[in-house]
C-alpha cells in the first residue's frame, strides 16, 4: 500500500503523478494523497488513521534528512530508512527487503492460528 506525504500545495504535488511521462506510479495507485504545509509527522499520523494502520506499519521515505530525523524523533514506531540524495534511485533490496519480509512473517505468526 502506498501513500504520499508531501509538504507542498496539493495541485503541485499531484502533477508528476498525473503528467510526468516517465512516472510509473499514478494517482490511482495511491491509497492516500496528503499534500499540504503541515508537518510530515502529523500528516503521517493522519495517513495511518485513514488506512487504519498502526504507526509500526508505516515506512517513511524522504529525500530531506531534516524531515527524516524529525519523523524519527516524533514517531519512533515509524521506520525511516536512509536513502541518499535521490529517492527515485532508492532500491528496496538487501537488508531493507529482508527486514520488511521478516516483519511480515512475524506479524503473521503473532495472529491466532497464524500460518506461514
Coordinates of N, CA, C and O in Angstrom, one line a residue:
X1 N 0.8 -1.1 0.0 CA 0.0 0.0 0.0 C 0.9 1.2 0.0 O 1.9 1.3 0.8
X2 N 0.6 2.2 -0.9 CA 1.4 3.4 -1.0 C 0.6 4.6 -0.7 O -0.6 4.7 -1.0
X3 N 1.2 5.6 0.0 CA 0.6 6.9 0.2 C 1.7 8.0 0.0 O 2.9 7.7 0.0
X4 N 1.2 9.2 -0.3 CA 2.1 10.3 -0.5 C 1.9 11.3 0.7 O 0.7 11.5 1.1
X5 N 3.0 11.7 1.2 CA 3.0 12.7 2.3 C 3.9 13.8 1.8 O 5.1 13.7 2.0
X6 N 3.3 14.9 1.3 CA 4.1 15.9 0.6 C 3.9 17.3 1.3 O 2.8 17.6 1.6
X7 N 5.0 18.0 1.5 CA 4.9 19.4 2.0 C 4.9 20.3 0.8 O 6.0 20.7 0.3
X8 N 3.7 20.5 0.3 CA 3.6 21.3 -1.0 C 2.1 21.6 -1.1 O 1.3 21.1 -0.4
X9 N 1.8 22.4 -2.1 CA 0.4 22.6 -2.5 C -0.1 21.3 -3.2 O 0.7 20.6 -3.8
X10 N -1.4 21.0 -3.0 CA -1.9 19.7 -3.5 C -1.7 19.6 -5.0 O -1.3 18.5 -5.5
X11 N -2.1 20.6 -5.7 CA -2.0 20.5 -7.2 C -0.6 20.3 -7.7 O -0.4 19.5 -8.6
X12 N 0.4 21.0 -7.1 CA 1.8 20.8 -7.5 C 2.3 19.4 -7.1 O 3.0 18.8 -7.9
X13 N 1.9 18.9 -6.0 CA 2.4 17.6 -5.6 C 1.8 16.5 -6.5 O 2.4 15.5 -6.7
X14 N 0.6 16.7 -6.9 CA -0.1 15.7 -7.8 C 0.4 15.7 -9.2 O 0.3 14.7 -10.0
X15 N 1.0 16.8 -9.6 CA 1.4 17.0 -11.0 C 2.2 15.9 -11.6 O 1.9 15.3 -12.7
X16 N 3.3 15.4 -11.0 CA 4.1 14.4 -11.6 C 3.3 13.1 -11.7 O 3.6 12.3 -12.7
X17 N 2.4 12.8 -10.8 CA 1.7 11.5 -10.8 C 0.7 11.6 -12.0 O 0.3 10.5 -12.5
X18 N 0.3 12.8 -12.4 CA -0.7 12.9 -13.5 C 0.0 13.1 -14.8 O -0.5 12.6 -15.8
X19 N 1.1 13.9 -14.8 CA 1.6 14.4 -16.1 C 3.0 13.9 -16.5 O 3.3 14.0 -17.7
X20 N 3.8 13.5 -15.6 CA 5.2 13.1 -16.0 C 5.2 11.8 -16.8 O 4.7 10.8 -16.3
X21 N 5.7 11.9 -18.0 CA 5.7 10.7 -18.9 C 6.5 9.5 -18.4 O 6.1 8.3 -18.7
X22 N 7.5 9.7 -17.5 CA 8.3 8.6 -17.0 C 7.8 8.1 -15.6 O 8.4 7.1 -15.1
X23 N 6.8 8.7 -15.1 CA 6.3 8.3 -13.8 C 5.5 7.0 -13.9 O 4.5 7.0 -14.6
X24 N 5.9 6.0 -13.3 CA 5.2 4.7 -13.3 C 4.0 4.7 -12.4 O 3.0 4.1 -12.7
X25 N 4.2 5.3 -11.2 CA 3.1 5.4 -10.3 C 2.1 6.5 -10.7 O 2.5 7.6 -11.0
X26 N 0.9 6.2 -10.6 CA -0.2 7.2 -10.9 C -1.1 7.4 -9.7 O -1.0 6.6 -8.8
X27 N -1.9 8.4 -9.7 CA -2.7 8.7 -8.5 C -3.5 7.5 -8.1 O -3.7 7.2 -6.9
X28 N -4.0 6.7 -9.1 CA -4.9 5.6 -8.7 C -4.1 4.5 -8.0 O -4.8 3.6 -7.4
X29 N -2.8 4.5 -8.0 CA -2.0 3.5 -7.3 C -1.8 3.8 -5.8 O -1.3 3.0 -5.1
X30 N -2.3 5.0 -5.4 CA -2.0 5.5 -4.1 C -3.3 5.4 -3.2 O -4.4 5.8 -3.6
X31 N -3.1 4.9 -2.0 CA -4.2 4.8 -1.1 C -4.6 6.1 -0.5 O -5.8 6.4 -0.3
X32 N -3.7 7.0 -0.2 CA -3.9 8.3 0.4 C -2.9 9.3 -0.3 O -1.8 8.9 -0.5
X33 N -3.4 10.4 -0.5 CA -2.6 11.5 -1.1 C -2.7 12.7 -0.1 O -3.7 13.4 -0.1
X34 N -1.7 13.0 0.7 CA -1.7 14.0 1.7 C -0.7 15.1 1.3 O 0.5 14.8 1.4
X35 N -1.1 16.2 0.8 CA -0.2 17.3 0.4 C -0.7 18.6 1.0 O -1.8 19.0 0.7
X36 N 0.1 19.2 1.8 CA -0.2 20.4 2.5 C 1.0 21.0 3.1 O 2.1 20.5 2.9
X37 N 0.9 22.0 3.9 CA 2.1 22.6 4.5 C 2.2 22.3 6.0 O 3.1 22.8 6.7
X38 N 1.5 21.3 6.4 CA 1.6 20.8 7.8 C 2.8 20.0 8.0 O 3.4 19.5 7.0
X39 N 3.3 19.8 9.2 CA 4.5 18.9 9.4 C 4.2 17.5 9.0 O 3.0 17.0 9.1
X40 N 5.2 16.8 8.5 CA 5.0 15.5 8.0 C 4.7 14.5 9.1 O 3.9 13.5 8.8
X41 N 5.1 14.7 10.3 CA 4.8 13.7 11.3 C 3.2 13.7 11.6 O 2.6 12.7 11.7
X42 N 2.6 14.9 11.6 CA 1.2 15.0 11.7 C 0.5 14.4 10.5 O -0.5 13.7 10.7
X43 N 1.0 14.6 9.4 CA 0.4 14.0 8.2 C 0.5 12.5 8.2 O -0.4 11.8 7.7
X44 N 1.6 12.0 8.6 CA 1.8 10.5 8.7 C 0.8 9.9 9.7 O 0.2 8.9 9.4
X45 N 0.5 10.6 10.8 CA -0.5 10.1 11.7 C -1.9 10.1 11.0 O -2.6 9.1 11.2
X46 N -2.2 11.1 10.3 CA -3.5 11.2 9.5 C -3.6 10.0 8.5 O -4.6 9.4 8.4
X47 N -2.5 9.8 7.8 CA -2.4 8.7 6.8 C -2.7 7.4 7.5 O -3.5 6.6 7.0
X48 N -2.0 7.1 8.6 CA -2.2 5.9 9.3 C -3.6 5.7 9.8 O -4.2 4.6 9.7
X49 N -4.2 6.8 10.3 CA -5.6 6.7 10.7 C -6.5 6.4 9.6 O -7.4 5.6 9.7
X50 N -6.3 7.1 8.4 CA -7.1 6.9 7.3 C -7.1 5.5 6.8 O -8.1 4.9 6.2
X51 N -5.9 4.9 6.9 CA -5.7 3.5 6.4 C -6.0 2.4 7.5 O -5.8 1.3 7.2
X52 N -6.3 2.9 8.7 CA -6.5 2.0 9.8 C -5.3 1.1 10.1 O -5.4 -0.1 10.3
X53 N -4.1 1.8 10.1 CA -2.8 1.1 10.3 C -2.2 1.7 11.6 O -2.3 2.9 11.9
X54 N -1.4 0.8 12.3 CA -0.6 1.3 13.3 C 0.7 2.0 12.8 O 1.1 1.7 11.6
X55 N 1.3 2.9 13.5 CA 2.5 3.6 13.1 C 3.6 2.6 12.8 O 4.4 2.9 11.9
X56 N 3.6 1.5 13.5 CA 4.7 0.5 13.2 C 4.6 -0.2 11.8 O 5.5 -0.8 11.4
X57 N 3.5 0.1 11.1 CA 3.3 -0.4 9.8 C 3.7 0.5 8.7 O 3.7 0.2 7.5
X58 N 4.2 1.7 9.1 CA 4.5 2.8 8.2 C 6.0 2.8 7.9 O 6.8 2.7 8.8
X59 N 6.4 3.0 6.7 CA 7.7 3.3 6.3 C 7.7 4.6 5.6 O 7.0 4.8 4.6
X60 N 8.5 5.6 6.1 CA 8.6 6.9 5.6 C 9.9 7.1 4.8 O 10.9 7.0 5.4
X61 N 9.7 7.4 3.5 CA 10.9 7.6 2.7 C 10.8 9.1 2.2 O 9.8 9.5 1.7
X62 N 11.9 9.8 2.5 CA 12.0 11.2 2.1 C 13.4 11.6 1.8 O 14.4 11.1 2.4
X63 N 13.6 12.5 0.8 CA 14.9 12.9 0.4 C 15.5 14.0 1.3 O 16.7 14.2 1.3
X64 N 14.8 14.5 2.3 CA 15.2 15.6 3.1 C 15.7 15.0 4.5 O 14.8 14.5 5.2
X65 N 17.0 15.0 4.8 CA 17.4 14.4 6.1 C 16.8 15.1 7.3 O 16.6 14.4 8.3
X66 N 16.5 16.3 7.2 CA 15.9 17.0 8.4 C 14.4 16.4 8.6 O 14.0 16.2 9.8
X67 N 13.7 16.2 7.5 CA 12.4 15.6 7.7 C 12.5 14.2 8.2 O 11.6 13.8 9.1
X68 N 13.4 13.4 7.7 CA 13.6 12.1 8.2 C 13.9 12.1 9.7 O 13.3 11.3 10.5
X69 N 14.7 12.9 10.2 CA 15.1 13.0 11.6 C 13.9 13.4 12.4 O 13.7 12.9 13.5
X70 N 13.2 14.4 11.9 CA 12.0 14.9 12.7 C 11.0 13.8 12.9 O 10.5 13.6 14.0
X71 N 10.8 13.0 11.8 CA 9.8 11.9 11.9 C 10.3 10.8 12.9 O 9.6 10.3 13.7
X72 N 11.6 10.6 12.8 CA 12.2 9.6 13.8 C 12.0 10.0 15.2 O 11.7 9.2 16.1
X73 N 12.2 11.3 15.5 CA 12.1 11.8 16.8 C 10.6 11.8 17.3 O 10.3 11.5 18.4
X74 N 9.7 12.3 16.4 CA 8.3 12.4 16.8 C 7.5 11.1 16.7 O 6.5 11.0 17.5
X75 N 7.9 10.2 15.8 CA 7.2 9.0 15.6 C 8.1 7.8 15.6 O 8.4 7.2 14.6
X76 N 8.6 7.4 16.8 CA 9.6 6.4 16.8 C 9.2 5.0 16.3 O 10.0 4.2 16.0
X77 N 7.9 4.8 16.2 CA 7.4 3.5 15.7 C 7.5 3.4 14.1 O 7.4 2.3 13.6
X78 N 7.6 4.6 13.5 CA 7.7 4.6 12.0 C 9.1 4.3 11.6 O 10.1 4.8 12.1
X79 N 9.2 3.4 10.6 CA 10.5 3.0 10.0 C 10.9 4.2 9.1 O 10.1 4.6 8.2
X80 N 12.2 4.6 9.2 CA 12.7 5.7 8.4 C 14.0 5.3 7.9 O 15.0 5.6 8.5
X81 N 14.1 4.7 6.7 CA 15.4 4.3 6.1 C 16.2 5.5 5.6 O 15.6 6.5 5.2
X82 N 17.5 5.4 5.6 CA 18.4 6.3 5.0 C 18.4 6.0 3.5 O 18.6 4.8 3.1
X83 N 18.2 7.0 2.6 CA 18.1 6.7 1.2 C 19.1 7.4 0.3 O 19.1 7.2 -0.9
X84 N 19.9 8.3 0.8 CA 20.8 9.1 0.0 C 20.1 10.3 -0.5 O 19.0 10.7 0.0
X85 N 20.6 10.9 -1.6 CA 20.2 12.2 -2.1 C 18.9 12.1 -3.0 O 18.2 13.1 -3.1
X86 N 18.7 11.0 -3.6 CA 17.6 11.0 -4.6 C 16.8 9.7 -4.4 O 17.2 8.6 -4.8
X87 N 15.6 9.8 -3.8 CA 14.8 8.6 -3.5 C 14.3 7.9 -4.8 O 13.9 6.8 -4.8
X88 N 14.4 8.6 -5.9 CA 14.0 7.9 -7.2 C 14.9 6.7 -7.5 O 14.5 5.8 -8.2
X89 N 16.1 6.8 -7.0 CA 17.0 5.7 -7.2 C 17.2 4.7 -6.0 O 18.1 3.9 -6.0
X90 N 16.4 4.9 -5.0 CA 16.5 4.0 -3.8 C 16.0 2.6 -4.1 O 14.8 2.4 -4.4
X91 N 16.8 1.6 -4.2 CA 16.4 0.3 -4.4 C 15.9 -0.4 -3.1 O 16.6 -0.3 -2.1
X92 N 14.8 -1.0 -3.1 CA 14.3 -1.7 -2.0 C 14.9 -3.1 -2.1 O 14.3 -4.0 -2.7
X93 N 16.1 -3.2 -1.6 CA 16.8 -4.5 -1.7 C 17.6 -4.7 -0.5 O 17.6 -3.9 0.4
X94 N 18.4 -5.8 -0.5 CA 19.3 -6.1 0.6 C 18.6 -6.2 1.9 O 17.6 -6.8 2.1
X95 N 19.2 -5.5 2.9 CA 18.7 -5.5 4.2 C 17.3 -5.0 4.4 O 16.5 -5.6 5.2
X96 N 17.0 -4.0 3.7 CA 15.6 -3.5 3.8 C 14.6 -4.5 3.3 O 13.6 -4.7 4.0
X97 N 14.8 -5.2 2.3 CA 13.8 -6.2 1.8 C 13.7 -7.3 2.8 O 12.6 -7.7 3.2
X98 N 14.8 -7.8 3.3 CA 14.8 -8.8 4.3 C 14.1 -8.3 5.6 O 13.3 -9.1 6.2
X99 N 14.3 -7.1 6.0 CA 13.6 -6.5 7.2 C 12.1 -6.5 7.0 O 11.4 -6.9 7.9
X100 N 11.6 -6.0 5.8 CA 10.2 -6.0 5.6 C 9.6 -7.4 5.5 O 8.6 -7.6 6.1
X101 N 10.3 -8.3 4.9 CA 9.8 -9.7 4.8 C 9.8 -10.3 6.2 O 8.8 -10.9 6.5
X102 N 10.8 -10.1 7.0 CA 10.8 -10.6 8.4 C 9.7 -10.0 9.2 O 9.0 -10.7 9.9
X103 N 9.4 -8.8 9.1 CA 8.3 -8.1 9.8 C 7.0 -8.7 9.4 O 6.1 -9.0 10.3
X104 N 6.8 -8.9 8.1 CA 5.6 -9.5 7.7 C 5.4 -10.9 8.2 O 4.3 -11.2 8.7
X105 N 6.4 -11.7 8.2 CA 6.3 -13.1 8.8 C 6.0 -13.0 10.3 O 5.2 -13.8 10.8
X106 N 6.7 -12.1 11.0 CA 6.4 -12.0 12.4 C 5.0 -11.7 12.7 O 4.3 -12.2 13.6
X107 N 4.4 -10.8 11.9 CA 3.0 -10.4 12.1 C 2.1 -11.6 11.9 O 1.1 -11.8 12.6
X108 N 2.4 -12.3 10.8 CA 1.5 -13.5 10.5 C 1.6 -14.5 11.6 O 0.6 -15.1 12.0
X109 N 2.8 -14.7 12.2 CA 3.0 -15.7 13.3 C 2.2 -15.3 14.5 O 1.8 -16.1 15.3
X110 N 2.1 -14.0 14.8 CA 1.5 -13.5 16.0 C 0.0 -13.6 16.0 O -0.6 -13.4 17.0
X111 N -0.6 -13.8 14.8 CA -2.1 -13.9 14.8 C -2.5 -15.2 15.3 O -1.8 -16.2 15.1
X112 N -3.7 -15.3 15.9 CA -4.2 -16.6 16.3 C -4.3 -17.5 15.2 O -4.9 -17.2 14.1
X113 N -3.7 -18.7 15.3 CA -3.7 -19.7 14.2 C -2.9 -19.2 13.0 O -3.0 -19.8 11.9
X114 N -2.0 -18.2 13.2 CA -1.2 -17.7 12.1 C -0.3 -18.8 11.5 O 0.3 -19.5 12.2
X115 N -0.3 -18.8 10.2 CA 0.5 -19.8 9.5 C 1.4 -19.0 8.5 O 1.1 -17.9 8.1
X116 N 2.5 -19.6 8.2 CA 3.5 -19.0 7.3 C 3.2 -19.4 5.9 O 2.8 -19.7 5.1

